[in-house]
mmCIF file of C-alpha atoms in Angstrom:
data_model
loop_
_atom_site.group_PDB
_atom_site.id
_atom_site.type_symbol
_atom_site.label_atom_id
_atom_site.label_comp_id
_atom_site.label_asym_id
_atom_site.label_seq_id
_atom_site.Cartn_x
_atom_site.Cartn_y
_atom_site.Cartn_z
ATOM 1 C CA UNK W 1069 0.382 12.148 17.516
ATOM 2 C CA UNK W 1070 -2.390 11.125 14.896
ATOM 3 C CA UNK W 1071 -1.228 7.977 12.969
ATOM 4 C CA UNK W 1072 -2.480 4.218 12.729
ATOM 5 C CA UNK W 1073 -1.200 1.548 15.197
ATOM 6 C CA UNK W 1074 -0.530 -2.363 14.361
ATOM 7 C CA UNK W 1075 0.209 -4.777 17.114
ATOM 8 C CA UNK W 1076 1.910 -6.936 17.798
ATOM 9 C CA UNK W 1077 4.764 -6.300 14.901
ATOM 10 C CA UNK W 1078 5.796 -10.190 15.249
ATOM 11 C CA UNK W 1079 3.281 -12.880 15.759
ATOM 12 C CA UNK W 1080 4.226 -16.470 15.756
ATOM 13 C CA UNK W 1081 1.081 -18.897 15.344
ATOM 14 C CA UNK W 1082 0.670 -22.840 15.559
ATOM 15 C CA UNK W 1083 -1.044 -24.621 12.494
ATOM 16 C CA UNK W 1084 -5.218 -25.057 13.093
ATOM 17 C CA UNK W 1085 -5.008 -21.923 15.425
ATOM 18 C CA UNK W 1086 -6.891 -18.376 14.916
ATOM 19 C CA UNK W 1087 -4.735 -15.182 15.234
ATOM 20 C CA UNK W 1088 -6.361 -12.195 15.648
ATOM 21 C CA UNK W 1089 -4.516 -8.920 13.517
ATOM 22 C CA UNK W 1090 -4.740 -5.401 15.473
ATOM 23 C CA UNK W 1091 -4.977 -2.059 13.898
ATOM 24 C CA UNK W 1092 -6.307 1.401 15.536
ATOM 25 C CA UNK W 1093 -6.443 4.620 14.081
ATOM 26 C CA UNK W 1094 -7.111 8.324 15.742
ATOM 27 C CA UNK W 1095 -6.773 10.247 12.186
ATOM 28 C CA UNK W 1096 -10.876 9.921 12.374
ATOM 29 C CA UNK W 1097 -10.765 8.130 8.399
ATOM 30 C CA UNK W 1098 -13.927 6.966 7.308
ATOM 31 C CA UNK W 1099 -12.316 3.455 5.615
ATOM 32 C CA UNK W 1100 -9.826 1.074 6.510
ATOM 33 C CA UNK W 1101 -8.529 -1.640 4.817
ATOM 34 C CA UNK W 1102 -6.123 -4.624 5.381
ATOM 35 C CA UNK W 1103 -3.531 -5.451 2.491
ATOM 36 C CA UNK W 1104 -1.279 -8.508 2.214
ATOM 37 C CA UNK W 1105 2.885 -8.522 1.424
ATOM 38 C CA UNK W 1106 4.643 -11.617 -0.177
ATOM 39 C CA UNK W 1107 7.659 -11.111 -1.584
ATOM 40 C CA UNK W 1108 7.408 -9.963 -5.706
ATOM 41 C CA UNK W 1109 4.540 -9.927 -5.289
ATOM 42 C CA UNK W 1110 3.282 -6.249 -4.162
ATOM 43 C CA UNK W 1111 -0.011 -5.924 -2.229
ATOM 44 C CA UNK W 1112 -3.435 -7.879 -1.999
ATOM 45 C CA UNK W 1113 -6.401 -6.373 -0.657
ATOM 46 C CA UNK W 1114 -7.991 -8.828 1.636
ATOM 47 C CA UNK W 1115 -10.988 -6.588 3.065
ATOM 48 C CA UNK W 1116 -12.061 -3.213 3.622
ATOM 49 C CA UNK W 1117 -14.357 -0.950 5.275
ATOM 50 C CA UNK W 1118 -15.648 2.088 3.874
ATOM 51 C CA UNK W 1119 -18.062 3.133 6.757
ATOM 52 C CA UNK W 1120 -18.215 1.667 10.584
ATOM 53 C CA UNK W 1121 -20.747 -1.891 10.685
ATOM 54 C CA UNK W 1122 -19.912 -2.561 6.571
ATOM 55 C CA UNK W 1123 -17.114 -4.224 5.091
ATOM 56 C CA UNK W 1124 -16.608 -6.011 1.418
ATOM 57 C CA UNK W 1125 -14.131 -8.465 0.475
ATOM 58 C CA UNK W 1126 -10.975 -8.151 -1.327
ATOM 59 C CA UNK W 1127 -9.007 -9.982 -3.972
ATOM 60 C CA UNK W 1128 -7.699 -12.553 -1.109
ATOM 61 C CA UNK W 1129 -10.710 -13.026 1.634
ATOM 62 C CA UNK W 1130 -10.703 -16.286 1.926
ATOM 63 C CA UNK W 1131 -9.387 -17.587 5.248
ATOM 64 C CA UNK W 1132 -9.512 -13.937 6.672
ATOM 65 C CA UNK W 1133 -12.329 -12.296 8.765
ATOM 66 C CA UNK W 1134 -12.680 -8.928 9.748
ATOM 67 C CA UNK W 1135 -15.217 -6.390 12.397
ATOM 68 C CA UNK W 1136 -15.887 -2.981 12.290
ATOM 69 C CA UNK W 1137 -17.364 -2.301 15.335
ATOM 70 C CA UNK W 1138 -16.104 1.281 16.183
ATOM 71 C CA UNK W 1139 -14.485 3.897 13.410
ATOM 72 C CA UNK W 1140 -11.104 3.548 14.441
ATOM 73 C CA UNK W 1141 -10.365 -0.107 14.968
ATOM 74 C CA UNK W 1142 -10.936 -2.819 12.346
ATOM 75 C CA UNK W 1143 -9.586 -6.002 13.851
ATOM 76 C CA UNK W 1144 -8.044 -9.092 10.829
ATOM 77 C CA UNK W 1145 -9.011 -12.435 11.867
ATOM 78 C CA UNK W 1146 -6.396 -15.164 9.929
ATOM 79 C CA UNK W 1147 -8.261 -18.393 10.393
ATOM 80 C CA UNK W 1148 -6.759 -21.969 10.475
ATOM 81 C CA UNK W 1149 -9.005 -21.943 6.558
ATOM 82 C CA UNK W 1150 -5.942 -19.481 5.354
ATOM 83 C CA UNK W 1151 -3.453 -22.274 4.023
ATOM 84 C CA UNK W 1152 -0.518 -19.838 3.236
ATOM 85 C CA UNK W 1153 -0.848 -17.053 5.995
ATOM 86 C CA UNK W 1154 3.051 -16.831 7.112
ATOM 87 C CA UNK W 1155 3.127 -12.860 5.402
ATOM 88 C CA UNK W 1156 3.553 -9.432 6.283
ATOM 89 C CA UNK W 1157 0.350 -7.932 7.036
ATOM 90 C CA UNK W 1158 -0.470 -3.761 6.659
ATOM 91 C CA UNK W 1159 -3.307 -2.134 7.879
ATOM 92 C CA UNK W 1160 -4.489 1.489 5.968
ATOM 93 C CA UNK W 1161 -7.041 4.178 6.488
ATOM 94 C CA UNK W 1162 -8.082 6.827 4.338
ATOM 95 C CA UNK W 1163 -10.735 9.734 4.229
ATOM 96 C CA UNK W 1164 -12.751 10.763 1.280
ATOM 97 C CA UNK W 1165 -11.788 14.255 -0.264
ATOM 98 C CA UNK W 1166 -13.878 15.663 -2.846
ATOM 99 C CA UNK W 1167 -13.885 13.455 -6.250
ATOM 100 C CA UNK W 1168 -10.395 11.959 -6.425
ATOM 101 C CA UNK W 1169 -9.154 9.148 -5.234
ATOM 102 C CA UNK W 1170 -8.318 9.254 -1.592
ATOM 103 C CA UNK W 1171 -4.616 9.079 -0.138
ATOM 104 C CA UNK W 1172 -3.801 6.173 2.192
ATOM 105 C CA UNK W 1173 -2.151 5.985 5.522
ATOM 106 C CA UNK W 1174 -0.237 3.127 6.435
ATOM 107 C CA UNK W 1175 0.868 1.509 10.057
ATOM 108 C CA UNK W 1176 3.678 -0.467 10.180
ATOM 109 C CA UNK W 1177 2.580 -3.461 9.613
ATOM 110 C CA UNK W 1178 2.898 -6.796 11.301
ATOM 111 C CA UNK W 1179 4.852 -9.984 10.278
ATOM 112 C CA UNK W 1180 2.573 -13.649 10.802
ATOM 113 C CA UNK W 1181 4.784 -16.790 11.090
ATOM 114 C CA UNK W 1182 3.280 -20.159 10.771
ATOM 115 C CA UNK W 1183 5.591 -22.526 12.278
ATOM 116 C CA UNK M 714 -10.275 -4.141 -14.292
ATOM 117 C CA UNK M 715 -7.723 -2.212 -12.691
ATOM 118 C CA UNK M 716 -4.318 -2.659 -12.863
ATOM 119 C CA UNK M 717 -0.574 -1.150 -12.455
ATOM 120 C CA UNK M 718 2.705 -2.325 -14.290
ATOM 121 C CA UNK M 719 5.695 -1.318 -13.169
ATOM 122 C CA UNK M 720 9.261 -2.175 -13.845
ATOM 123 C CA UNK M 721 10.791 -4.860 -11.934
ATOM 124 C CA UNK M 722 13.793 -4.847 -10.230
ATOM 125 C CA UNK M 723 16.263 -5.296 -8.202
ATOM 126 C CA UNK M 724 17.752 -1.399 -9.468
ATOM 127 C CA UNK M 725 21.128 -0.708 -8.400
ATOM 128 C CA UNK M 726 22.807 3.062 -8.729
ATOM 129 C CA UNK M 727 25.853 4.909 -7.867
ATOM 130 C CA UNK M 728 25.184 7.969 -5.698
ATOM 131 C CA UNK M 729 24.212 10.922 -7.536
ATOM 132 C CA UNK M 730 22.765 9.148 -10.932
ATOM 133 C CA UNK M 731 19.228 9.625 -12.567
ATOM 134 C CA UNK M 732 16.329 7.641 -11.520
ATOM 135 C CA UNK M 733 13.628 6.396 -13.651
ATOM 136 C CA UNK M 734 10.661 3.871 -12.666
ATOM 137 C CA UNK M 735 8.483 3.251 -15.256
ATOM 138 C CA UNK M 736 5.200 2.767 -14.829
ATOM 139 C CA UNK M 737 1.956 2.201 -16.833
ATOM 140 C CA UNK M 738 -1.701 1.946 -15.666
ATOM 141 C CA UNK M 739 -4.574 0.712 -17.072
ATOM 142 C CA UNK M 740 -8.438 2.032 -15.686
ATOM 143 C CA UNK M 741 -11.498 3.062 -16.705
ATOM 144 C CA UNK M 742 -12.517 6.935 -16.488
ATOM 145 C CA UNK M 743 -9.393 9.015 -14.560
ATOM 146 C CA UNK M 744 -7.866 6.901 -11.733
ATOM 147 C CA UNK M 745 -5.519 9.025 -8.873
ATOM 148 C CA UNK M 746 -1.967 7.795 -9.132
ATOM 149 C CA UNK M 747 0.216 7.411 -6.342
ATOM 150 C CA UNK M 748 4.004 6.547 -5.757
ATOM 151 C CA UNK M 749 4.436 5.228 -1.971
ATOM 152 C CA UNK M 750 8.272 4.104 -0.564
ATOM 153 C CA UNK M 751 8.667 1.108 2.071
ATOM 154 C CA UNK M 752 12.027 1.231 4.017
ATOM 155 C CA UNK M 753 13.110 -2.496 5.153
ATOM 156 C CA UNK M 754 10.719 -3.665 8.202
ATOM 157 C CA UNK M 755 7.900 -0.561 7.741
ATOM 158 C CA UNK M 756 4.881 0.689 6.345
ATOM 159 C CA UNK M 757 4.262 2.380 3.487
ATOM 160 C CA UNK M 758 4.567 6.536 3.060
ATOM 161 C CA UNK M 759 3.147 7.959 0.790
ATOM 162 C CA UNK M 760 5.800 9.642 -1.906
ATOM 163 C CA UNK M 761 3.793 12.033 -4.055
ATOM 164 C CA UNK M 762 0.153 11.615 -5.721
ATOM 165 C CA UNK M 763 -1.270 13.411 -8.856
ATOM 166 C CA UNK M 764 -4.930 13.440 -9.150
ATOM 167 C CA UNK M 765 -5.502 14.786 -12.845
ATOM 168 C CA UNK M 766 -4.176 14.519 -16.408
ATOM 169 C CA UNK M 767 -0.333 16.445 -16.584
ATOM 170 C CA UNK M 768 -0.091 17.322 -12.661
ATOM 171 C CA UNK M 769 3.218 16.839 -11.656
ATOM 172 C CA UNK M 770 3.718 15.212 -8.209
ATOM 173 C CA UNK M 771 6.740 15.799 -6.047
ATOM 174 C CA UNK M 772 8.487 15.682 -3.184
ATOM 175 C CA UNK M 773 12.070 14.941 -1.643
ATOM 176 C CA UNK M 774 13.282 15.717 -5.147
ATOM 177 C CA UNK M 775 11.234 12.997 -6.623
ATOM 178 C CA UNK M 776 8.646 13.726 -9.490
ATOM 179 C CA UNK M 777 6.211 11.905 -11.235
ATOM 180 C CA UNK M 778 3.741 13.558 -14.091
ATOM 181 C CA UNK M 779 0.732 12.113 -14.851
ATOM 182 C CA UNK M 780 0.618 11.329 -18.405
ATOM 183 C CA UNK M 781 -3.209 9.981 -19.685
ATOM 184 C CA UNK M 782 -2.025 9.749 -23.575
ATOM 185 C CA UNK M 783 0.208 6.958 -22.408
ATOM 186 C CA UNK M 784 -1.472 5.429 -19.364
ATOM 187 C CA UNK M 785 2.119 6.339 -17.409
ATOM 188 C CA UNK M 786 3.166 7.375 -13.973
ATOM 189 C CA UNK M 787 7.273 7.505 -14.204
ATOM 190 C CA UNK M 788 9.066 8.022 -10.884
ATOM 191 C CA UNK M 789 12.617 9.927 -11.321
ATOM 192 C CA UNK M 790 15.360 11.612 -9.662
ATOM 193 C CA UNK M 791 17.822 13.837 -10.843
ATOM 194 C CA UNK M 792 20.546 13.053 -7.941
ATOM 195 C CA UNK M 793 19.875 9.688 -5.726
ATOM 196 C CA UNK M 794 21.643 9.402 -2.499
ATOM 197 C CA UNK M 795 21.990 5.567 -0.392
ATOM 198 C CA UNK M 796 19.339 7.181 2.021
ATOM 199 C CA UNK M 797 16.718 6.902 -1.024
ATOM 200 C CA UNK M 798 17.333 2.703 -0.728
ATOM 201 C CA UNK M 799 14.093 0.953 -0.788
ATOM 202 C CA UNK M 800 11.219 -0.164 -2.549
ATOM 203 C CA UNK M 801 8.822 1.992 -4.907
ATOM 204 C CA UNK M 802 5.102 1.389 -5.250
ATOM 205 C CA UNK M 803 2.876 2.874 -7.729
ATOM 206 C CA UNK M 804 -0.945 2.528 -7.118
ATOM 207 C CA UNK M 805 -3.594 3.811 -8.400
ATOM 208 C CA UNK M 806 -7.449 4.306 -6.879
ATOM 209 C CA UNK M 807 -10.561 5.898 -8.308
ATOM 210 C CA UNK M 808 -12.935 8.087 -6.556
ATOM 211 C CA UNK M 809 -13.259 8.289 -2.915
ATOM 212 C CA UNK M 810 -12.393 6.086 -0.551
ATOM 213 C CA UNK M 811 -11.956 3.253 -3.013
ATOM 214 C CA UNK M 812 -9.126 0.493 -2.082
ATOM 215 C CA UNK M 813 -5.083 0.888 -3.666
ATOM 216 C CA UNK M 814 -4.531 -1.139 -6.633
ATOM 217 C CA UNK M 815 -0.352 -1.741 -6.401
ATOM 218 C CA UNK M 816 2.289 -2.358 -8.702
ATOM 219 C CA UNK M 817 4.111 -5.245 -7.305
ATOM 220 C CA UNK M 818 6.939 -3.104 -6.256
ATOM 221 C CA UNK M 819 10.550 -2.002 -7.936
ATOM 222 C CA UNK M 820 13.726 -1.985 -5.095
ATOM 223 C CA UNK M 821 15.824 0.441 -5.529
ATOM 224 C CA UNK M 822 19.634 -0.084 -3.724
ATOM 225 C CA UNK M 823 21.951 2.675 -3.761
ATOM 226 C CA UNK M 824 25.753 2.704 -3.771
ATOM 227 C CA UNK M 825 28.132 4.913 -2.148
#
């Protein structure tokens, strides 16, 4: 089945310590991007990737850092810089279609705890 | 810059009442509007997307018509049912692969 894979769903990290976000796709997209959930308070764009090797920053980079190394995989790095990163975390791809805005696809996110 | 309003909630409904979720954009040139659902502990789906001034999106009995004189992207329903419980986006994006720009969501709870 095509689709896009997060792992692991729950993810419990230590203050000062790196965690390292997983997403994969095999729909063969073009761009991926990584969005941020808080409760009321939608989702935040923290970085995407339009084309493998290339990546720009979103609304909320800061404390993040992300690879994009091979088409379908592009890894979220939450550094011990990120002062608030206990959040659910969703990964998306998408491929360009003519002149409109492209559709998303969404994995299933994963939930970060700081404890 | 970009950006999507949409009514907040909590919205709670007996089964079988009418929907509406307002919603109100505001972009440069013609954005693509969207209308995704999260069900507790997922992803997003995507609901139903219009692309162009007065298309009508829909899908699972949900519409949404893309209205450009008023910058508006209104979910409804004509029936609801407790399966339809969860939380509405609206986004919108411009051209290509360009990121989502989200509403901050509207929860929707339905009542047998």
């Amino acid at each position: 089945d095509g689709g896009i894979t997060q792992s692991p769903k729950y993810l419990f990290r230590k203050e000062g310590q790196n965690v390292t976000l997983s997403c994969e796709q095999n729909l063969n997209h073009d761009a991926m991007y990584w969005y941020r959930q808080d409760p009321g308070q939608g989702l935040r764009l923290i970085y995407y990737s339009q084309i493998v090797n290339d990546f720009q920053k979103g609304d909320i980079a800061e404390g993040y850092s992300v690879s994009r190394e091979k088409k379908e995989s592009f890894p979220l790095t939450v550094t011990s810089a990120q002062k608030n990163p206990t959040a659910f975390y969703l990964c998306a791809s998408s491929k360009a279609q003519g002149t409109s805005g492209s559709k998303q696809f969404f994995g299933p996110g994963t939930r970060l705890t700081v404890l | 810059g970009n950006s999507v309003t949409q009514m907040e909630g909590p919205v709670t409904l007996s089964e079988e009442a009418f929907l509406t979720i307002n919603c109100t954009y505001t972009a440069t040139g013609y954005p693509s509007l969207f209308w995704y659902v999260q069900y507790p502990g997922e992803g997003l789906q995507l609901l139903l997307k219009a692309t162009k001034a007065d298309d009508k999106g829909s899908n699972k009995g949900f519409e949404a018509t893309y209205r450009k004189e008023t910058t508006s992207f209104h979910l409804e329903k004509g029936s609801v049912q407790v399966s339809d419980s969860a939380v509405y986006f609206c986004a919108l994006t411009r051209a290509g692969n360009t990121p989502l720009v989200f509403g901050k969501g509207t929860r929707l709870s339905v009542i047998a």
